[in-house]
Every structure is written in structure tokens, then in C-alpha cells.
PDB file of C-alpha atoms in Angstrom:
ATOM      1  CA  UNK A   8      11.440   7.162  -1.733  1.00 69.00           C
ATOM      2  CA  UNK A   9      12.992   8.022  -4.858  1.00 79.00           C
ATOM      3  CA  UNK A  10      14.553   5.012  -5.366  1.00 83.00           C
ATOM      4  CA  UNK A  11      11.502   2.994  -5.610  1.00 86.00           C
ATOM      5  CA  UNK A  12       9.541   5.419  -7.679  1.00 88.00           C
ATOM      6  CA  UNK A  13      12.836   5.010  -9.929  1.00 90.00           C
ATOM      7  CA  UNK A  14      13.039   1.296 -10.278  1.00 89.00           C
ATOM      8  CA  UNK A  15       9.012   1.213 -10.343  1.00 89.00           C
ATOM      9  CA  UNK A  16       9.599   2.925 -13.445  1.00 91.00           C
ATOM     10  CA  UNK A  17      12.192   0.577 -14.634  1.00 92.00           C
ATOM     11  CA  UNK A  18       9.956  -2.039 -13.976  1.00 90.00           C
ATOM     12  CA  UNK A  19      11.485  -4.064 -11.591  1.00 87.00           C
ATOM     13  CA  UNK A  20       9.667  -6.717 -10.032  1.00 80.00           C
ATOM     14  CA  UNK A  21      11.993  -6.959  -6.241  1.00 83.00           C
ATOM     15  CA  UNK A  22      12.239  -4.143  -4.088  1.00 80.00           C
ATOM     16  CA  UNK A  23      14.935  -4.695  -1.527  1.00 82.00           C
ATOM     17  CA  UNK A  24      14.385  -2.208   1.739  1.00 85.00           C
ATOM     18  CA  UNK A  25      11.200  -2.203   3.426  1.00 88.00           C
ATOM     19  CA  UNK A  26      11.350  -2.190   6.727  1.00 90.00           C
ATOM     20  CA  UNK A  27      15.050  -1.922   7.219  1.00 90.00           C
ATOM     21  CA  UNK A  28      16.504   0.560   9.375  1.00 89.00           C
ATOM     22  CA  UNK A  29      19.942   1.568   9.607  1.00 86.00           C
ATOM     23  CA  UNK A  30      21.456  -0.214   6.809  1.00 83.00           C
ATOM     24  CA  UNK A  31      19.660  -3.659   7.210  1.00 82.00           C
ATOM     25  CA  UNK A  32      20.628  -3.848  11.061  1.00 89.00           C
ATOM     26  CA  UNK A  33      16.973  -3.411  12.091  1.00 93.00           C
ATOM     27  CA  UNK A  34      13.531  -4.185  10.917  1.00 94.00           C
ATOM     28  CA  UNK A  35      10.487  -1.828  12.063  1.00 96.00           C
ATOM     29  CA  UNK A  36       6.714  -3.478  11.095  1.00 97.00           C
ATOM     30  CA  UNK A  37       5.657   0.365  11.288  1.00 97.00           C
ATOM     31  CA  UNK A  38       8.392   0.989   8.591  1.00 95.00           C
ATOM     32  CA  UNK A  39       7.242  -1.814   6.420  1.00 95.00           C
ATOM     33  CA  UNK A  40       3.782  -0.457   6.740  1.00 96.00           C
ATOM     34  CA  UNK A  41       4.630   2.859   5.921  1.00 94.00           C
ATOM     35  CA  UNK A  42       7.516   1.236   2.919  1.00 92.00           C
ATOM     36  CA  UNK A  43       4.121  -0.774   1.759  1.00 91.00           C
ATOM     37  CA  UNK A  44       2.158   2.325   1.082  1.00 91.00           C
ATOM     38  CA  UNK A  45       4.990   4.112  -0.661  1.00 90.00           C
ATOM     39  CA  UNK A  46       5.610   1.001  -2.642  1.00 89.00           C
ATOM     40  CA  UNK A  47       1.586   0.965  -3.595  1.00 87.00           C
ATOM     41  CA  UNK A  48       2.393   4.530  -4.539  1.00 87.00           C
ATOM     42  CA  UNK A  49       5.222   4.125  -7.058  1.00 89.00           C
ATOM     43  CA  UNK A  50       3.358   1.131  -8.402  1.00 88.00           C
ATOM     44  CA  UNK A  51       0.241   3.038  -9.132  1.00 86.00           C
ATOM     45  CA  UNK A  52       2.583   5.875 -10.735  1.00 87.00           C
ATOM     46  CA  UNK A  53       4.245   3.295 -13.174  1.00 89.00           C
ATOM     47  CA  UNK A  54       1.071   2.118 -14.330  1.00 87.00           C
ATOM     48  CA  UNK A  55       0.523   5.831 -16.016  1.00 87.00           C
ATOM     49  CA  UNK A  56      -2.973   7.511 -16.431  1.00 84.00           C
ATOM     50  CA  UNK A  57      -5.320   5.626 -19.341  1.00 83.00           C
ATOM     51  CA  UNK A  58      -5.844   8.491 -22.228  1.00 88.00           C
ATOM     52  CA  UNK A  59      -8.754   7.392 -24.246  1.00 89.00           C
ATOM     53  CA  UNK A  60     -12.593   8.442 -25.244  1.00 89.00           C
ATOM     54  CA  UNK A  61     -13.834   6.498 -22.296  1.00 88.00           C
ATOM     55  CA  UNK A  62     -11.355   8.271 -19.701  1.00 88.00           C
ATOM     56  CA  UNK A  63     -11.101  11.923 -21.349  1.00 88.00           C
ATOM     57  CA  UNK A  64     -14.943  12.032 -21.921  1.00 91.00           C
ATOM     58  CA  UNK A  65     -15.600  14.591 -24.108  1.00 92.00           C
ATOM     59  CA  UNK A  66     -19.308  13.464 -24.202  1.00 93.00           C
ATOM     60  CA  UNK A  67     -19.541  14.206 -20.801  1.00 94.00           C
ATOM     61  CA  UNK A  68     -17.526  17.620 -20.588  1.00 93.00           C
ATOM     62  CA  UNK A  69     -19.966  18.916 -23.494  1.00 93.00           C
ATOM     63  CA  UNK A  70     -23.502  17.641 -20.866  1.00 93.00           C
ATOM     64  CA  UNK A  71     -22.163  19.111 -17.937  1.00 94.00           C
ATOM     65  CA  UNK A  72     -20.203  22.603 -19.780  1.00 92.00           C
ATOM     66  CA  UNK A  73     -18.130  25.395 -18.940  1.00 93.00           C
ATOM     67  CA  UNK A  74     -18.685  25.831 -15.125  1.00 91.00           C
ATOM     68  CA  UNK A  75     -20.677  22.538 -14.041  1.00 91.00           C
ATOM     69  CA  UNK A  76     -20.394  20.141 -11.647  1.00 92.00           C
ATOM     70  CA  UNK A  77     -18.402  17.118 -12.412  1.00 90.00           C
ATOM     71  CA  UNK A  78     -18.743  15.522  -8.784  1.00 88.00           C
ATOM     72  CA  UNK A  79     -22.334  13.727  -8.680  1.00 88.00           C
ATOM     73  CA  UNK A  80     -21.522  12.227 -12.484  1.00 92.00           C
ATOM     74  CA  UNK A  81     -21.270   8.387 -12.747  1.00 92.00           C
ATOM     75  CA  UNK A  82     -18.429   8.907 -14.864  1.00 93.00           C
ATOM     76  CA  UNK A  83     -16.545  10.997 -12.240  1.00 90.00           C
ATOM     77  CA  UNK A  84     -17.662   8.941  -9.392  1.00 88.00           C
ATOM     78  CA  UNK A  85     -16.130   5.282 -11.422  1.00 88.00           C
ATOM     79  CA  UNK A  86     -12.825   6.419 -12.989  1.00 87.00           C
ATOM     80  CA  UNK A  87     -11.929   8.579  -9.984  1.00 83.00           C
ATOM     81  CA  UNK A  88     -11.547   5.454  -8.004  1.00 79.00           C
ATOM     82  CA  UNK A  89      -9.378   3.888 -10.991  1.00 79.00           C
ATOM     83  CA  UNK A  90      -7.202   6.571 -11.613  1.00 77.00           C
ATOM     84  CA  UNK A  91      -6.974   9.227  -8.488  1.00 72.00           C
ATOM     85  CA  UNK A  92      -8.513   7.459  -5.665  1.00 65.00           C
ATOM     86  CA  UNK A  93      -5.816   5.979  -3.444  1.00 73.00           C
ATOM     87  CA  UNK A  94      -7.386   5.080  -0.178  1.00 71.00           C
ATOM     88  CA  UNK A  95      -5.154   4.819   2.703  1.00 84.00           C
ATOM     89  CA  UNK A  96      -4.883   4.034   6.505  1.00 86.00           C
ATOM     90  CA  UNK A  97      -1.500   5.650   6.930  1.00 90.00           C
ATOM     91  CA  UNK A  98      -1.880   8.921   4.805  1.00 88.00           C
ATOM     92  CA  UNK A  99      -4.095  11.176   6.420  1.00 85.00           C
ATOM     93  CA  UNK A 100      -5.641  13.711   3.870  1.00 84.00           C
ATOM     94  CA  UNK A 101      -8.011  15.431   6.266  1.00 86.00           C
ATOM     95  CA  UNK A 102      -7.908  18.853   6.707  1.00 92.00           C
ATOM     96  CA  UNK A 103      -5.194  20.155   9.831  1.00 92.00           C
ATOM     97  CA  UNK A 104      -8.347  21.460  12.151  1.00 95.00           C
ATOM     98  CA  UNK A 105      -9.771  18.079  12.258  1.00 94.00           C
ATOM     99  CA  UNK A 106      -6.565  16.124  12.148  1.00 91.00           C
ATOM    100  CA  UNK A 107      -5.448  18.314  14.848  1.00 93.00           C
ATOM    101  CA  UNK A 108      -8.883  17.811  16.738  1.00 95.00           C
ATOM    102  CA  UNK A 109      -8.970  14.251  16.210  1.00 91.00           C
ATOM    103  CA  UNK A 110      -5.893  14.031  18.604  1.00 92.00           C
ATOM    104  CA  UNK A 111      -2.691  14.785  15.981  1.00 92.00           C
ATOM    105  CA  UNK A 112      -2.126  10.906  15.150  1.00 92.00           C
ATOM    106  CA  UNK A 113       1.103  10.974  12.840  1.00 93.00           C
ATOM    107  CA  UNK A 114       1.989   8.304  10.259  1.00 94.00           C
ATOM    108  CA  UNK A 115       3.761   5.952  12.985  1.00 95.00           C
ATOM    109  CA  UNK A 116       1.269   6.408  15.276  1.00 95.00           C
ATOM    110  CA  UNK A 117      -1.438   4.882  12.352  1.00 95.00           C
ATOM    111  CA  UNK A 118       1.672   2.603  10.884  1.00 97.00           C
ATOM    112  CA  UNK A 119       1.815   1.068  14.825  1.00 97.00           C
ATOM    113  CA  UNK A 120      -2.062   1.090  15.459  1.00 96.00           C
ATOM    114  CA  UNK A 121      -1.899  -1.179  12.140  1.00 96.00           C
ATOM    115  CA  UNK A 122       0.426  -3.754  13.002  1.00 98.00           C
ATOM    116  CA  UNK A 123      -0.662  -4.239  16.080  1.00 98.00           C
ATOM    117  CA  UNK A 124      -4.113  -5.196  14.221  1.00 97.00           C
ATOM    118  CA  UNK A 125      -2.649  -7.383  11.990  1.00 96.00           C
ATOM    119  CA  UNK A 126      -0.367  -9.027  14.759  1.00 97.00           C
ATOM    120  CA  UNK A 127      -3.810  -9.231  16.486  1.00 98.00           C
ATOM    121  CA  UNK A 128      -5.810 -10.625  13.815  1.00 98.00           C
ATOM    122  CA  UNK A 129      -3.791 -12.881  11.733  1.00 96.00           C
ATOM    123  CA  UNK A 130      -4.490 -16.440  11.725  1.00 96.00           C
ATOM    124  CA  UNK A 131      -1.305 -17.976   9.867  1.00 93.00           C
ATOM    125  CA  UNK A 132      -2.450 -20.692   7.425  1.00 94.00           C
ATOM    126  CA  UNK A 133      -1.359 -24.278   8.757  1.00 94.00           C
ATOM    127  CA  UNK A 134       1.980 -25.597   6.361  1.00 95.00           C
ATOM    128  CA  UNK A 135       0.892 -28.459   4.004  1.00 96.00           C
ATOM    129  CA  UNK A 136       1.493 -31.933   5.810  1.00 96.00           C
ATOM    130  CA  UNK A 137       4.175 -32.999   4.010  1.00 97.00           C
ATOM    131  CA  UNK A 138       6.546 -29.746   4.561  1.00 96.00           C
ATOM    132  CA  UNK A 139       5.617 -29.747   8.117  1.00 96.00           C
ATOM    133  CA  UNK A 140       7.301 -33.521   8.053  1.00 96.00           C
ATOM    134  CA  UNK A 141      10.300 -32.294   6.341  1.00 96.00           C
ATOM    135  CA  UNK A 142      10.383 -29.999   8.962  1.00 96.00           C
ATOM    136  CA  UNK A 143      10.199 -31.643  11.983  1.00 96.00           C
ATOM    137  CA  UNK A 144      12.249 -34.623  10.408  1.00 96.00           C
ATOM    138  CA  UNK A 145      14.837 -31.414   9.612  1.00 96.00           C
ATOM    139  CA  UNK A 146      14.524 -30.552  13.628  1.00 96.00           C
ATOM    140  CA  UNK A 147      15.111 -33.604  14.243  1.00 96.00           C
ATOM    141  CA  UNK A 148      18.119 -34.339  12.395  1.00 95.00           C
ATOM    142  CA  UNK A 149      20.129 -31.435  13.815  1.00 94.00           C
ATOM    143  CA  UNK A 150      18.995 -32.460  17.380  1.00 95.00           C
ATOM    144  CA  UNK A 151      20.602 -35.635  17.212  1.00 94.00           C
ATOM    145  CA  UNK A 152      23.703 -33.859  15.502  1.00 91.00           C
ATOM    146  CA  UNK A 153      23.870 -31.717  19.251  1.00 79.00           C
TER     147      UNK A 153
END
């Protein structure tokens, strides 16, 4: 929430809280999916909105004019995606008719249908051989302690 779009500001590099659920007792994947995006959010904000010839285009305003369209412009169509497009599995920005149509999925209904994709499809990278020693040697070790 606030608090991130805060420290974002600040420029703080750790972000303790995603995830957590009444006062660090519990972790929720769906929360850390939904903490992610809202972390993405205040990120984007901190970075601020470029103000220069290329991004203002006055060039541009004067071809299209009072009361054209802006929309089908290569301009419009790059920068949009720099500065205002924020695509996003868990925010749904369609309209309520077809949201509602489309079965009324809420944010932890996508945040769950997400995890359980990742849980699904992640392959976990295999540790380096010599940490996977140090582990086992580790293992080990405390076995033998009992």
C-alpha cells in the first residue's frame, strides 16, 4: 500500500512484507502475487514520467491538431507502452459487463490461478556442485550429531 509507494519514493532498495499475513505469522503465494504487482506499481511511480521534446511531442500535436486522433500514431503507440502501459494478470481493467460475463474472477481468484501456474511450471535450476557438497556434507554432519 502506502507504505511501499512511500519508501519507493525514498528509494529504498528492500521491501519487507509481501506475502505476510497477520503480522508475519503466515505467508499467502496469492498475497505475494498480488504484493508483486503493487510493488511493480510503486516502482514504476518512483521512476516519474520523462518530460522532454521526444515525450511531449509538440511536432506531433501540431500534425495531428485540435481534435485528432492520437491513437493510430507511432509515437502514441511506442511511449504509451513506456510510460502508461502497465500490463497485468492480476488487475483486471475490462469493462464490469464483460468482467461480469466472463464469470466475476476477482484478484485472488487470478493471484491463485497464477501460482498454481508457476508451482506448475517451474523447473528450479540444479545448485552448483560444490554447494550441493557443502550441503549434503552439512546434512550429514548434524545426522551424526543425532
Amino acid at each position: 500500500g502506502i507504505g511501499i509507494v512511500l519508501g519507493a519514493l525514498a528509494g529504498i532498495n528492500v521491501i519487507s512484507g509481501p506475502g505476510m499475513l497477520n503480522f508475519e505469522n503466515c505467508q499467502s503465494l496469492e498475497k505475494l502475487v498480488v504484493d508483486n504487482e503493487i510493488c511493480g506499481m510503486a516502482l514504476r511511480l518512483a521512476k516519474g514520467v520523462k518530460i522532454e521534446d521526444e515525450t511531449i511531442a509538440f511536432d506531433l500535436m501540431r500534425k495531428v491538431g485540435p481534435g485528432g486522433v492520437y491513437l493510430a500514431e507511432r509515437h502514441t503507440l511506442e511511449w504509451i507502452r513506456k510510460e502508461q502501459f502497465i500490463p497485468s494478470e492480476i488487475i483486471d481493467r475490462k469493462e464490469w459487463k464483460i468482467w461480469k460475463d466472463a464469470g466475476k474472477k476477482d484478484i485472488v481468484k487470478r493471484a491463485h490461478e497464477i501460482v498454481e501456474k508457476k508451482l506448475k511450471e517451474h523447473v528450479p535450476e540444479p545448485l552448483h556442485k560444490d554447494v550441493q557438497e557443502n550441503l549434503d556434507n552439512f546434512a550429514k554432519d548434524l545426522l551424526k550429531r543425532g
